Short mmCIF file of C-alpha atoms in Angstrom, two decimals:
data_model
loop_
_atom_site.label_atom_id
_atom_site.label_comp_id
_atom_site.label_asym_id
_atom_site.label_seq_id
_atom_site.Cartn_x
_atom_site.Cartn_y
_atom_site.Cartn_z
CA UNK A 30 23.92 -24.88 -3.38
CA UNK A 31 22.46 -21.89 -1.69
CA UNK A 32 21.94 -18.18 -2.47
CA UNK A 33 24.60 -15.92 -0.81
CA UNK A 34 23.19 -13.96 2.13
CA UNK A 35 24.18 -11.02 0.44
CA UNK A 36 21.20 -11.31 -1.84
CA UNK A 37 18.84 -12.13 1.04
CA UNK A 38 17.82 -8.47 1.55
CA UNK A 39 14.57 -7.82 0.07
CA UNK A 40 11.37 -9.11 2.21
CA UNK A 41 12.72 -11.98 4.29
CA UNK A 42 9.50 -12.91 5.61
CA UNK A 43 7.76 -13.77 2.37
CA UNK A 44 7.33 -17.17 1.67
CA UNK A 45 9.72 -17.85 -1.06
CA UNK A 46 10.12 -20.87 -3.79
CA UNK A 47 13.23 -22.18 -5.06
CA UNK A 48 13.81 -22.85 -8.62
CA UNK A 49 16.86 -24.76 -10.23
CA UNK A 50 15.45 -24.85 -13.63
CA UNK A 51 14.89 -21.83 -15.95
CA UNK A 52 11.34 -22.99 -17.20
CA UNK A 53 10.07 -23.05 -13.48
CA UNK A 54 10.94 -19.79 -12.64
CA UNK A 55 9.71 -18.71 -16.14
CA UNK A 56 6.43 -20.08 -15.06
CA UNK A 57 6.22 -18.54 -11.51
CA UNK A 58 7.24 -14.96 -12.92
CA UNK A 59 4.78 -15.20 -15.81
CA UNK A 60 1.96 -15.20 -13.40
CA UNK A 61 2.76 -11.63 -12.50
CA UNK A 62 4.18 -10.06 -15.45
CA UNK A 63 4.17 -11.16 -18.99
CA UNK A 64 7.16 -12.98 -19.56
CA UNK A 65 8.73 -13.16 -23.15
CA UNK A 66 11.68 -15.26 -22.30
CA UNK A 67 14.12 -15.92 -19.61
CA UNK A 68 17.84 -17.33 -19.66
CA UNK A 69 20.74 -17.92 -17.59
CA UNK A 70 23.62 -15.82 -18.17
CA UNK A 71 26.05 -18.34 -16.69
CA UNK A 72 25.09 -21.61 -18.26
CA UNK A 73 28.14 -23.26 -16.95
CA UNK A 74 27.21 -22.90 -13.35
CA UNK A 75 23.95 -24.26 -11.53
CA UNK A 76 21.13 -22.16 -11.84
CA UNK A 77 19.33 -20.96 -9.00
CA UNK A 78 16.54 -18.31 -8.20
CA UNK A 79 14.33 -17.63 -5.21
CA UNK A 80 10.82 -15.85 -5.57
CA UNK A 81 8.33 -14.56 -3.31
CA UNK A 82 5.23 -12.69 -4.01
CA UNK A 83 2.29 -10.96 -2.10
CA UNK A 84 -0.78 -9.10 -3.45
CA UNK A 85 -1.82 -6.14 -1.50
CA UNK A 86 -5.17 -4.86 -2.83
CA UNK A 87 -4.46 -3.50 -6.43
CA UNK A 88 -0.64 -3.61 -5.81
CA UNK A 89 1.77 -6.60 -6.20
CA UNK A 90 4.87 -7.36 -4.74
CA UNK A 91 7.60 -9.67 -6.14
CA UNK A 92 11.01 -10.29 -4.28
CA UNK A 93 13.50 -12.18 -6.55
CA UNK A 94 17.35 -12.77 -5.80
CA UNK A 95 19.23 -15.66 -7.93
CA UNK A 96 22.18 -16.28 -10.15
CA UNK A 97 22.64 -14.04 -13.33
CA UNK A 98 19.69 -14.05 -15.52
CA UNK A 99 18.68 -12.24 -18.68
CA UNK A 100 14.96 -11.48 -18.75
CA UNK A 101 12.53 -10.00 -21.40
CA UNK A 102 8.96 -8.69 -20.73
CA UNK A 103 6.15 -8.10 -23.11
CA UNK A 104 4.53 -4.90 -23.06
CA UNK A 105 3.29 -4.55 -19.48
CA UNK A 106 0.32 -2.07 -18.24
CA UNK A 107 1.54 -1.47 -14.92
CA UNK A 108 4.17 0.85 -13.52
CA UNK A 109 6.94 -0.94 -11.74
CA UNK A 110 8.83 0.32 -8.66
CA UNK A 111 12.34 -1.42 -8.66
CA UNK A 112 14.49 -1.58 -5.44
CA UNK A 113 18.00 -3.31 -5.52
CA UNK A 114 19.37 -4.59 -2.40
CA UNK A 115 22.11 -6.81 -3.53
CA UNK A 116 24.17 -7.06 -6.64
CA UNK A 117 23.03 -5.07 -9.87
CA UNK A 118 20.69 -5.00 -12.72
CA UNK A 119 20.73 -3.30 -16.18
CA UNK A 120 17.40 -2.32 -17.14
CA UNK A 121 15.72 -1.08 -20.58
CA UNK A 122 12.25 0.01 -20.78
CA UNK A 123 9.96 2.22 -22.95
CA UNK A 124 11.18 5.16 -20.72
CA UNK A 125 14.95 4.55 -21.32
CA UNK A 126 17.64 2.61 -19.61
CA UNK A 127 19.23 2.37 -16.25
CA UNK A 128 21.70 0.36 -14.17
CA UNK A 129 20.83 -0.11 -10.47
CA UNK A 130 23.05 -1.45 -7.81
CA UNK A 131 22.66 -2.07 -4.09
CA UNK A 132 20.31 0.57 -2.24
CA UNK A 133 19.20 1.95 -5.61
CA UNK A 134 15.99 2.40 -7.09
CA UNK A 135 14.07 3.63 -9.83
CA UNK A 136 10.22 3.88 -11.09
CA UNK A 137 9.17 2.64 -14.63
CA UNK A 138 6.47 3.40 -16.89
CA UNK A 139 4.21 0.84 -18.41
CA UNK A 140 5.98 -0.80 -21.49
CA UNK A 141 8.52 -3.37 -22.58
CA UNK A 142 11.49 -4.39 -19.96
CA UNK A 143 14.51 -6.19 -20.68
CA UNK A 144 16.87 -6.92 -17.76
CA UNK A 145 20.20 -8.57 -16.99
CA UNK A 146 22.02 -9.05 -13.96
CA UNK A 147 22.85 -11.29 -10.41
CA UNK A 148 20.68 -9.23 -8.02
CA UNK A 149 18.42 -9.37 -5.07
CA UNK A 150 15.36 -6.96 -5.75
CA UNK A 151 11.80 -6.03 -4.99
CA UNK A 152 9.52 -5.17 -7.83
CA UNK A 153 6.36 -3.30 -6.86
CA UNK A 154 3.52 -3.56 -9.36
CA UNK A 155 1.32 -0.42 -9.58
CA UNK A 156 -2.06 -0.03 -11.85
CA UNK A 157 -1.76 3.46 -13.75
CA UNK A 158 -5.23 4.10 -12.73
CA UNK A 159 -4.80 3.19 -8.84
CA UNK A 160 -1.86 5.80 -9.03
CA UNK A 161 -4.11 8.66 -10.93
CA UNK A 162 -6.63 8.00 -8.19
CA UNK A 163 -4.09 8.39 -5.45
CA UNK A 164 -2.96 11.46 -7.01
CA UNK A 165 -6.52 12.72 -7.36
CA UNK A 166 -7.25 12.09 -3.93
CA UNK A 167 -4.22 14.00 -2.64
CA UNK A 168 -4.92 17.25 -4.77
CA UNK A 169 -8.87 16.76 -5.05
CA UNK A 170 -11.16 15.40 -7.75
CA UNK A 171 -11.03 18.48 -9.87
CA UNK A 172 -6.97 17.79 -10.31
CA UNK A 173 -7.81 14.10 -11.18
CA UNK A 174 -5.57 14.40 -14.73
CA UNK A 175 -2.77 16.09 -13.29
CA UNK A 176 -0.29 13.56 -13.81
CA UNK A 177 -1.66 12.34 -17.19
CA UNK A 178 1.05 11.88 -19.52
CA UNK A 179 3.50 11.72 -16.59
CA UNK A 180 4.64 8.21 -16.63
CA UNK A 181 8.10 8.07 -17.40
CA UNK A 182 11.43 6.53 -16.39
CA UNK A 183 12.12 8.07 -12.91
CA UNK A 184 15.59 7.34 -11.29
CA UNK A 185 15.61 7.73 -7.37
CA UNK A 186 19.48 7.27 -7.03
CA UNK A 187 20.29 9.87 -4.41
CA UNK A 188 16.75 10.88 -3.67
CA UNK A 189 15.41 10.70 -0.36
CA UNK A 190 12.49 8.85 -1.52
CA UNK A 191 14.73 5.75 -2.34
CA UNK A 192 14.94 5.44 1.39
CA UNK A 193 11.35 5.98 1.86
CA UNK A 194 10.20 3.12 -0.18
CA UNK A 195 12.87 0.76 1.53
CA UNK A 196 11.47 2.13 4.76
CA UNK A 197 7.88 1.06 3.66
CA UNK A 198 8.69 -2.37 2.38
CA UNK A 199 10.70 -2.82 5.72
CA UNK A 200 7.67 -2.11 7.81
CA UNK A 201 5.44 -4.31 5.34
CA UNK A 202 7.90 -7.20 5.69
CA UNK A 203 7.60 -6.81 9.73
CA UNK A 204 3.78 -7.09 9.48
CA UNK A 205 3.81 -10.09 7.43
CA UNK A 206 4.33 -12.64 9.99
CA UNK A 207 1.38 -11.25 11.63
CA UNK A 208 -1.18 -12.26 8.87
CA UNK A 209 -2.56 -10.70 5.73
CA UNK A 210 -5.58 -9.43 7.58
CA UNK A 211 -3.51 -6.77 9.49
CA UNK A 212 -1.48 -5.81 6.39
CA UNK A 213 -4.72 -5.20 4.81
CA UNK A 214 -6.06 -3.46 7.53
CA UNK A 215 -3.00 -0.98 7.60
CA UNK A 216 -3.88 -0.10 3.99
CA UNK A 217 -0.27 -0.04 3.23
CA UNK A 218 -1.19 -0.33 -0.70
CA UNK A 219 -2.72 3.10 -0.14
CA UNK A 220 0.53 4.71 1.22
CA UNK A 221 2.59 3.01 -1.75
CA UNK A 222 0.25 4.28 -4.19
CA UNK A 223 0.37 7.66 -2.73
CA UNK A 224 4.17 7.97 -2.50
CA UNK A 225 4.52 6.97 -5.98
CA UNK A 226 2.08 9.73 -6.94
CA UNK A 227 4.31 12.21 -5.02
CA UNK A 228 7.22 10.75 -7.22
CA UNK A 229 5.45 11.66 -10.16
CA UNK A 230 4.18 14.92 -9.48
CA UNK A 231 6.05 16.46 -6.22
CA UNK A 232 3.80 19.23 -6.32
CA UNK A 233 1.13 17.53 -5.15
CA UNK A 234 2.46 17.92 -1.54
CA UNK A 235 2.84 21.83 -1.69
CA UNK A 236 0.25 23.47 -0.04
CA UNK A 237 -0.99 26.62 -1.62
CA UNK A 238 -1.96 29.53 0.31
CA UNK A 239 -5.47 29.54 -0.82
CA UNK A 240 -7.36 25.79 -1.04
CA UNK A 241 -9.24 26.28 -4.20
CA UNK A 242 -11.07 23.05 -3.48
CA UNK A 243 -12.26 24.13 -0.16
CA UNK A 244 -16.06 23.81 -0.43
CA UNK A 245 -17.76 26.76 0.69
CA UNK A 246 -20.55 26.96 3.49
CA UNK A 247 -23.50 25.87 3.77
CA UNK A 248 -22.70 23.24 1.06
CA UNK A 249 -19.48 22.33 2.56
CA UNK A 250 -21.67 21.63 5.90
CA UNK A 251 -23.98 19.57 3.70
CA UNK A 252 -21.03 17.74 2.22
CA UNK A 253 -19.36 16.79 5.35
CA UNK A 254 -22.41 15.33 7.07
CA UNK A 255 -23.00 13.23 3.82
CA UNK A 256 -18.99 12.12 4.25
CA UNK A 257 -19.98 11.44 8.07
CA UNK A 258 -23.00 9.41 7.00
CA UNK A 259 -20.69 7.22 4.43
CA UNK A 260 -18.10 6.49 7.08
CA UNK A 261 -20.55 5.41 9.70
CA UNK A 262 -22.15 3.14 6.97
CA UNK A 263 -19.11 1.56 6.07
CA UNK A 264 -17.43 1.15 9.53
CA UNK A 265 -16.97 -2.74 8.74
CA UNK A 266 -14.97 -2.08 5.80
CA UNK A 267 -11.25 -0.84 5.41
CA UNK A 268 -11.22 2.99 5.19
CA UNK A 269 -8.45 4.68 3.37
CA UNK A 270 -7.99 8.39 3.22
CA UNK A 271 -8.18 8.26 -0.63
CA UNK A 272 -11.46 6.75 -0.26
CA UNK A 273 -12.62 9.73 1.94
CA UNK A 274 -11.17 12.08 -0.48
CA UNK A 275 -12.70 10.60 -3.31
CA UNK A 276 -16.01 10.20 -1.76
CA UNK A 277 -16.04 13.86 -0.41
CA UNK A 278 -14.28 15.20 -3.45
CA UNK A 279 -12.23 17.53 -1.34
CA UNK A 280 -8.48 18.12 -1.38
CA UNK A 281 -6.63 16.65 1.31
CA UNK A 282 -5.83 19.63 2.88
CA UNK A 283 -9.49 20.59 2.82
CA UNK A 284 -10.61 17.46 4.39
CA UNK A 285 -7.81 17.62 7.38
CA UNK A 286 -8.73 21.08 8.22
CA UNK A 287 -12.47 19.99 8.42
CA UNK A 288 -12.05 17.28 10.56
CA UNK A 289 -9.64 19.37 12.73
CA UNK A 290 -11.97 22.28 13.23
CA UNK A 291 -15.46 20.01 13.56
CA UNK A 292 -14.48 16.86 15.29
CA UNK A 293 -10.93 17.97 16.96
CA UNK A 294 -9.47 14.76 15.30
CA UNK A 295 -7.65 13.30 12.19
CA UNK A 296 -9.99 11.23 9.99
CA UNK A 297 -8.43 8.01 11.27
CA UNK A 298 -8.64 8.83 14.88
CA UNK A 299 -12.04 9.71 14.42
CA UNK A 300 -12.88 6.58 12.64
CA UNK A 301 -11.24 4.41 15.28
CA UNK A 302 -13.24 5.95 17.94
CA UNK A 303 -16.58 5.28 16.12
CA UNK A 304 -15.57 1.58 15.57
CA UNK A 305 -14.93 1.25 19.27
CA UNK A 306 -18.10 3.21 20.29
CA UNK A 307 -20.24 0.95 18.00
CA UNK A 308 -18.64 -2.05 19.78
CA UNK A 309 -19.17 -0.78 23.31
CA UNK A 310 -22.88 0.09 22.48
CA UNK A 311 -23.38 -3.47 21.29
CA UNK A 312 -21.81 -5.13 23.93
CA UNK A 313 -23.94 -3.43 26.54
CA UNK A 314 -27.43 -3.28 24.70
CA UNK A 315 -27.28 -6.52 22.70
CA UNK A 316 -29.50 -9.32 24.21
CA UNK A 317 -27.17 -11.96 22.47
CA UNK A 318 -23.95 -10.01 21.70
CA UNK A 319 -21.85 -11.46 18.72
CA UNK A 320 -18.73 -13.42 19.54
CA UNK A 321 -15.81 -11.12 19.88
CA UNK A 322 -14.16 -12.27 16.34
CA UNK A 323 -17.42 -11.46 14.78
CA UNK A 324 -17.91 -8.34 16.72
CA UNK A 325 -14.31 -7.31 15.58
CA UNK A 326 -15.29 -7.38 11.86
CA UNK A 327 -18.35 -5.97 12.09
CA UNK A 328 -16.30 -3.01 13.43
CA UNK A 329 -13.67 -2.87 10.79
CA UNK A 330 -11.13 -4.89 12.35
CA UNK A 331 -9.70 -7.85 10.75
CA UNK A 332 -7.87 -9.16 13.96
CA UNK A 333 -9.41 -9.74 17.07
CA UNK A 334 -5.94 -8.87 19.18
CA UNK A 335 -6.14 -5.36 17.50
CA UNK A 336 -9.52 -4.72 18.35
CA UNK A 337 -9.01 -5.84 21.95
CA UNK A 338 -6.01 -3.87 22.55
CA UNK A 339 -7.63 -0.63 20.91
CA UNK A 340 -10.63 -1.31 23.04
CA UNK A 341 -8.87 -1.64 26.43
CA UNK A 342 -6.85 1.31 25.61
CA UNK A 343 -9.90 3.24 25.11
CA UNK A 344 -12.38 2.16 27.94
CA UNK A 345 -9.64 0.64 30.46
CA UNK A 346 -11.26 -2.78 30.15
CA UNK A 347 -11.19 -5.55 27.37
CA UNK A 348 -14.39 -6.31 25.52
CA UNK A 349 -14.88 -9.65 27.10
CA UNK A 350 -15.25 -8.09 30.50
CA UNK A 351 -18.11 -5.79 29.41
CA UNK A 352 -20.62 -8.66 29.32
CA UNK A 353 -19.92 -9.40 32.86
CA UNK A 354 -20.47 -5.75 34.11
#
């Protein structure tokens, strides 16, 4: 027995496991959420479930398809963004009840969940603290509690954000064959957390005429210099926009404007330039240069191929040829 192609629409590049026994899929799902019970709604027919999972920083992704089941989850501390790619599912949570069909999505608050139906879906698990940090980073640390108490059921039926999340998941799926390193390097989890924060509080992306969190000179110059020192000391690490905003304690608008005015670049453009300059200096000056794979990691690249590609675009030659000059 195979699952109808109608249900294979979530994250097709994930490695999937196939289950024909309720107890086995119960154990698999229980690794991700606290399952209370799971049972087939069509016991007269063969039972079949396919489950794929992926951990992306603090965010968990679960893709599940199969025959009709009823599922009960104990109190879960995380938010869940559920997107349906085929079939339908009825869900009851602490925030209310909803039925989702193909291409529909909803954001569920922490709490008990009960679901039933035959479906193909992707469920994204998001820690509330991580969502709050993302919201605080967008608005500025002074606004860290803006979404306090705002975790409630949010239907995305008919909302453009449903398409945004589907596009993000599709992009993530396209990256999976290239390896976990590249997926982590592109900090897709930070993008997902920020998008969820915006769903919870759309005003986070409303730019006010005057930015109350913009630092004043001369303190602003000292703060910006400290941020630049932080970046240079951590070029070997993945650096998210949220990391920079939290480190500087500036709003995202103030930080963007500071980079534009002072460095004539976006944050990520400037960071990439610093990484590549560090690599070039090492290759030119080191008596015993690091192997290229180690140098790429030392400069914040998880994949040598991406490092070599960016290096050649920036300097016109691949890093392997610098040693021969």
